[in-house]
PDB file of C-alpha atoms in Angstrom:
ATOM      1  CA  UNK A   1       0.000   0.000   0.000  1.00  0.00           C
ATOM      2  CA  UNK A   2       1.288   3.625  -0.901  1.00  0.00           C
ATOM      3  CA  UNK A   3       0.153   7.046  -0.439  1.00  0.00           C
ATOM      4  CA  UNK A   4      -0.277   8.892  -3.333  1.00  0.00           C
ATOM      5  CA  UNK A   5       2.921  10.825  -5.183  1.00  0.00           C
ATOM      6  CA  UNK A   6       1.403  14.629  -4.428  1.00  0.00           C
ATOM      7  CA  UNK A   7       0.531  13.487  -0.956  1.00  0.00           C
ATOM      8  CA  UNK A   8       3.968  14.082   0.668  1.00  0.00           C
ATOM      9  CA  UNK A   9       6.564  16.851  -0.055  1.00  0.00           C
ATOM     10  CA  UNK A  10       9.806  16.865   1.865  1.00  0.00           C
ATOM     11  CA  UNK A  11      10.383  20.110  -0.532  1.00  0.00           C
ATOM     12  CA  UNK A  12       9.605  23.750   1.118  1.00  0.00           C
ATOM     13  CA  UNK A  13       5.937  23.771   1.045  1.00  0.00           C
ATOM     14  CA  UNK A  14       5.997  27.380   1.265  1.00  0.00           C
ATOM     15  CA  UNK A  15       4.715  28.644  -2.358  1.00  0.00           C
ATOM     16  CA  UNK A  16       1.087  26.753  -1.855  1.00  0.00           C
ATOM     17  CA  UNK A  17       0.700  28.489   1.665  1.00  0.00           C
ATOM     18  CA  UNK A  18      -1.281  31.966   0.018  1.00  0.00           C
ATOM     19  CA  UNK A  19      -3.553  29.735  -2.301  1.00  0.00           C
ATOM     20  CA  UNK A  20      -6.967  30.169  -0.915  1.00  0.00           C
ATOM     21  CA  UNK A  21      -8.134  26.525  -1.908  1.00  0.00           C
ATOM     22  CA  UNK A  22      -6.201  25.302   0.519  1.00  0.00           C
ATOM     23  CA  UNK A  23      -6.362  24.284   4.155  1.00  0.00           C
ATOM     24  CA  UNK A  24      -3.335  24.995   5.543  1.00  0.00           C
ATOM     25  CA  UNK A  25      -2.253  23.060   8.810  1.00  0.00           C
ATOM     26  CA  UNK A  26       0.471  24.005  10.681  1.00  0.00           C
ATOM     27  CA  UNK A  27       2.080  21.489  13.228  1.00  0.00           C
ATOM     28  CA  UNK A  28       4.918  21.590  15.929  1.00  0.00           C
ATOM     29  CA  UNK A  29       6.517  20.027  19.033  1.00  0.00           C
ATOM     30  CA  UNK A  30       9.189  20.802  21.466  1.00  0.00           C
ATOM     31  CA  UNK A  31      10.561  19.886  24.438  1.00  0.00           C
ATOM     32  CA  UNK A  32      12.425  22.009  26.584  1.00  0.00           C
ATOM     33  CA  UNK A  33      13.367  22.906  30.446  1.00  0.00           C
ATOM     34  CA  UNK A  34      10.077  23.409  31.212  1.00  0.00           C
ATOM     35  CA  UNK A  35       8.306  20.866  29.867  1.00  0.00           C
ATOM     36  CA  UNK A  36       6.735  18.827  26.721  1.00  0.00           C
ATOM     37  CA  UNK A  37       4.113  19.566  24.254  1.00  0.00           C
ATOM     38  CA  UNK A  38       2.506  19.441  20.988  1.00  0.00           C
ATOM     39  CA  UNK A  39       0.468  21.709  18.752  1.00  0.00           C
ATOM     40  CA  UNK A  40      -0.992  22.360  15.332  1.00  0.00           C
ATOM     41  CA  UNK A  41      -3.115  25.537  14.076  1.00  0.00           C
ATOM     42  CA  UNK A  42      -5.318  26.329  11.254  1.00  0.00           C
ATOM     43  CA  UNK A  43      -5.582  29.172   8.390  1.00  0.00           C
ATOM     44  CA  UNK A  44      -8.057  29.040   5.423  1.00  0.00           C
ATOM     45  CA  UNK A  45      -8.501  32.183   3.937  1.00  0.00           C
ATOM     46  CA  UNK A  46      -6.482  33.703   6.118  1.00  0.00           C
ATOM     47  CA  UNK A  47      -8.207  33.358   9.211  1.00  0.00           C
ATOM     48  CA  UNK A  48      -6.912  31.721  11.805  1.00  0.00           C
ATOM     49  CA  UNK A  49     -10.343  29.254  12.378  1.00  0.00           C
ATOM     50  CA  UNK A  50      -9.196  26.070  14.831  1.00  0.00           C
ATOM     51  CA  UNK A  51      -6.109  25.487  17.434  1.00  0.00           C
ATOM     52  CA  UNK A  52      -4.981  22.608  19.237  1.00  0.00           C
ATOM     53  CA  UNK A  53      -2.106  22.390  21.933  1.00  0.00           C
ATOM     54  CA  UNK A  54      -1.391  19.644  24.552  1.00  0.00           C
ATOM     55  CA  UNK A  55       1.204  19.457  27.520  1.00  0.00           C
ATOM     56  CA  UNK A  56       2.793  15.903  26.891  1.00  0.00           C
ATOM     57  CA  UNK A  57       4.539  13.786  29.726  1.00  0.00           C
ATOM     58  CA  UNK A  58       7.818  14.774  30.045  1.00  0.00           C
ATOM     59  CA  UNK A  59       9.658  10.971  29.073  1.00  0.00           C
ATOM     60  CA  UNK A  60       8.673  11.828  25.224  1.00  0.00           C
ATOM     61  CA  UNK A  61      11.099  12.635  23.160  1.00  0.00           C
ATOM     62  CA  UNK A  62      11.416  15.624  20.157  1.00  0.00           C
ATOM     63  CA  UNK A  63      10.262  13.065  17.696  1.00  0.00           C
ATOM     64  CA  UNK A  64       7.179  11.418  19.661  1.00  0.00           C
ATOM     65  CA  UNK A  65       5.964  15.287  20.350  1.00  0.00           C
ATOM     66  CA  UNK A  66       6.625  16.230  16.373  1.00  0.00           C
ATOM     67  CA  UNK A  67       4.617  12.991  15.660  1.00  0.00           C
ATOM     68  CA  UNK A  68       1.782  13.879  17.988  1.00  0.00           C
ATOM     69  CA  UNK A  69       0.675  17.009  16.608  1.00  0.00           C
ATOM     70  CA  UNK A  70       1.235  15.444  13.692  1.00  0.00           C
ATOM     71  CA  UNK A  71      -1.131  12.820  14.377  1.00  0.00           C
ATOM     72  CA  UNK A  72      -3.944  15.045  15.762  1.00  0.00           C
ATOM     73  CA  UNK A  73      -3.273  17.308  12.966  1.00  0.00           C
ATOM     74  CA  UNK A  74      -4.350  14.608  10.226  1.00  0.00           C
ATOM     75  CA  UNK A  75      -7.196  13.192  12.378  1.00  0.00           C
ATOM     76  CA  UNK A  76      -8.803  16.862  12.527  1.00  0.00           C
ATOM     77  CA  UNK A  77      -8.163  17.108   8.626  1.00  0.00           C
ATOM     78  CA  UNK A  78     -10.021  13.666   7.482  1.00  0.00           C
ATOM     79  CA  UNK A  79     -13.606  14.880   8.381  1.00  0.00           C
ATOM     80  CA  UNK A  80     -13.145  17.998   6.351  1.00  0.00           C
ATOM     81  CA  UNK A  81     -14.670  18.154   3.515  1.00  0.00           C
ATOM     82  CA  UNK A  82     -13.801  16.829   0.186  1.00  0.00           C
ATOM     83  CA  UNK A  83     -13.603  20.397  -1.611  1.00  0.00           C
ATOM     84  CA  UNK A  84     -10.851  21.282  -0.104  1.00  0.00           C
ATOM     85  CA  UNK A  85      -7.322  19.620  -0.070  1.00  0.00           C
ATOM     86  CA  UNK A  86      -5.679  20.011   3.791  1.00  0.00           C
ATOM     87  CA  UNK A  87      -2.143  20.854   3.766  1.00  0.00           C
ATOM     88  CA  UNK A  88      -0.695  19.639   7.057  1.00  0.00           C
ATOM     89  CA  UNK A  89       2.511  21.445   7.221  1.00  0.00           C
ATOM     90  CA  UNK A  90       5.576  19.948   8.720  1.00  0.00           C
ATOM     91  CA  UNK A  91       9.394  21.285  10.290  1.00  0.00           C
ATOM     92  CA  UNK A  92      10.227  17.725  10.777  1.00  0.00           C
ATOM     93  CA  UNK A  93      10.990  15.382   7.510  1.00  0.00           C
ATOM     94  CA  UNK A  94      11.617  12.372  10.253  1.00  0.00           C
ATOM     95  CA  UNK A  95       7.648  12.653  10.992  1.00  0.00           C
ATOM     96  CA  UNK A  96       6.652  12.776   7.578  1.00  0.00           C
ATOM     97  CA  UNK A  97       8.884  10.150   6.374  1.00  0.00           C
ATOM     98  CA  UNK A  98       7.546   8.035   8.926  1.00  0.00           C
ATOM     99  CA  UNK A  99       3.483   8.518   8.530  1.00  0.00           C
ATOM    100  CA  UNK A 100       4.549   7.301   4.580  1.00  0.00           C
ATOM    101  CA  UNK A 101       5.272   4.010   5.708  1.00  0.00           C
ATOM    102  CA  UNK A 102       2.997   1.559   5.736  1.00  0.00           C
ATOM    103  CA  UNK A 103       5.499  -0.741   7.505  1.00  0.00           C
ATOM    104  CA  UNK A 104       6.639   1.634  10.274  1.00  0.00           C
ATOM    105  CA  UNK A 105       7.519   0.354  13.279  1.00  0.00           C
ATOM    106  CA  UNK A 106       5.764   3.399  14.838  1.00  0.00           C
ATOM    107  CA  UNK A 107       2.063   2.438  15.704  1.00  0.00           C
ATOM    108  CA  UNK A 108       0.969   6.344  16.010  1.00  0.00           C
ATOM    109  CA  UNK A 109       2.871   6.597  12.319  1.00  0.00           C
ATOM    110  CA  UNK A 110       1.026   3.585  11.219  1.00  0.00           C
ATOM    111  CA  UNK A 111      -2.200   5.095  12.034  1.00  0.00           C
ATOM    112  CA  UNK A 112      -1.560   8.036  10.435  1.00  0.00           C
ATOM    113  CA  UNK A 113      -0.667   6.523   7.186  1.00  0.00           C
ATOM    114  CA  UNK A 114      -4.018   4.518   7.629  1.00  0.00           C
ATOM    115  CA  UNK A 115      -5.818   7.410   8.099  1.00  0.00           C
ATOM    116  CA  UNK A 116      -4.047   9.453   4.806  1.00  0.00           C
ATOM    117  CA  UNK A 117      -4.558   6.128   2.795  1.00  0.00           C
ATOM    118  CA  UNK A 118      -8.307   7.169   2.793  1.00  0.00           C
ATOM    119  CA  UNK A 119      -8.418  10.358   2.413  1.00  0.00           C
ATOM    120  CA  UNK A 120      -5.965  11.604  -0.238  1.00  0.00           C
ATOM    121  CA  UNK A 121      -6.821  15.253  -0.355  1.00  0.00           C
ATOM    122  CA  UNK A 122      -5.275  15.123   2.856  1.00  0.00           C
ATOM    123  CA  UNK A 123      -1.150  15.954   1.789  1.00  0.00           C
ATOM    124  CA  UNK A 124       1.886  16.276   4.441  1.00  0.00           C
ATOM    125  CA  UNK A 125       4.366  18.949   3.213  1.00  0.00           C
ATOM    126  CA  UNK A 126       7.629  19.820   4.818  1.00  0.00           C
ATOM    127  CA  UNK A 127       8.456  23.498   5.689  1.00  0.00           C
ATOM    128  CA  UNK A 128      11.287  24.603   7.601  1.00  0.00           C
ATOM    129  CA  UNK A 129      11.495  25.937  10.941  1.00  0.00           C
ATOM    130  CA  UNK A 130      11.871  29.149  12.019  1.00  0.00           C
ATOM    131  CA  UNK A 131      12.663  30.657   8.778  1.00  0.00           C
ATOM    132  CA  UNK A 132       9.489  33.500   9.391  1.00  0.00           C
ATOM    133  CA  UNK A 133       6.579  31.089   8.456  1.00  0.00           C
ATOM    134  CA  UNK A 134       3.602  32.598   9.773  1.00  0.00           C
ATOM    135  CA  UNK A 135       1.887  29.679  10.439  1.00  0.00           C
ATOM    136  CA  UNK A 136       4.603  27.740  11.811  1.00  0.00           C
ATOM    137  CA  UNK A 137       5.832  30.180  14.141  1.00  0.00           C
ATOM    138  CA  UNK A 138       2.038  30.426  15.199  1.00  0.00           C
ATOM    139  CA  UNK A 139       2.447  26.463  16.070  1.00  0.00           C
ATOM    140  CA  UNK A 140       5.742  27.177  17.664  1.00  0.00           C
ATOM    141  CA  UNK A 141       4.177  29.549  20.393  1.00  0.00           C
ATOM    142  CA  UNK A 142       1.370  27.356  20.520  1.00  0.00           C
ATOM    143  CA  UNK A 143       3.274  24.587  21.967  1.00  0.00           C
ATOM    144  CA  UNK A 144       5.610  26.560  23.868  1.00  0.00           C
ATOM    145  CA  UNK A 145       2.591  27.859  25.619  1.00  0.00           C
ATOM    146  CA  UNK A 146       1.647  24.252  26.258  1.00  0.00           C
ATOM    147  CA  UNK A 147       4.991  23.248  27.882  1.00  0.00           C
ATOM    148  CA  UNK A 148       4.028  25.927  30.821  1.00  0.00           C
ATOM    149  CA  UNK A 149       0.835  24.082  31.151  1.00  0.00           C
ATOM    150  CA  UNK A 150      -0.063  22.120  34.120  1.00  0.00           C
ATOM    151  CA  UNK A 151      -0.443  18.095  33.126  1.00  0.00           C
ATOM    152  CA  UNK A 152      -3.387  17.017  34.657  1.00  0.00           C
ATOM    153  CA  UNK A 153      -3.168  12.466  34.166  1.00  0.00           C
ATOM    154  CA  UNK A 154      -6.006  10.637  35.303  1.00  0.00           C
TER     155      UNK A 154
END
């Protein structure tokens, strides 16, 4: 099983960012002194309309956080409808490398690639990090925010 060719770009997705067609997902992780977290953030037509941020447990590592917003990122994007094409940007190539892979050893990665099987307007695109990207600096506060966050486990 593959995804299809236009679904992943591990070139700068930067030039499709302004097209108004698009649903353009921003996602980031980070883990630092004070804590762990994940986050992703939404723009279509240049509105910021959704945000998501969580406060991880502090044994993950820089890859499982990238991976988790990530993850949430692409399950918010598969209800959405079929009009528009979702493009889940990515400053991590590792993460999108890995929700290609049908075989992963990751089971989150797995999931994903499950998940962007079915719904092919749904495309991961790599851009890179903390080069002035709106949207990904948007995700970067986002989950730096989180990290201060108290983790509440039940």
């Amino acid at each position: 099983e593959h995804l299809k060719p236009n679904q992943i770009s591990l070139e700068d997705g930067e030039a499709n960012i302004a097209r108004k067609d698009i649903i353009n997902i921003f996602t980031d992780g980070s883990k630092t002194e004070h804590g762990v977290g994940a986050a992703f953030c939404v723009s279509t037509n240049d509105i910021w309309a959704c945000q998501w941020s969580a406060k991880l447990n502090d044994n993950n590592t820089v890859f499982q956080t990238e991976l988790t917003a990530l993850h949430e990122a692409v399950i918010y994007a598969s209800p959405l409808p079929n009009r528009n094409t979702s493009k889940i940007h990515v400053d991590n190539r590792a993460n999108i490398m890995a929700s290609s892979n049908s075989k992963s050893t990751n089971e989150t990665a797995r999931k994903m690639f499950k998940i962007l099987l079915t719904n092919p307007r749904t495309k991961d695109s790599w851009v890179k990090a903390h080069e002035g990207n709106i949207g990904n600096e948007r995700a970067d506060q986002l989950v730096k925010d989180a990290t201060w966050a108290i983790l509440f486990t039940y």
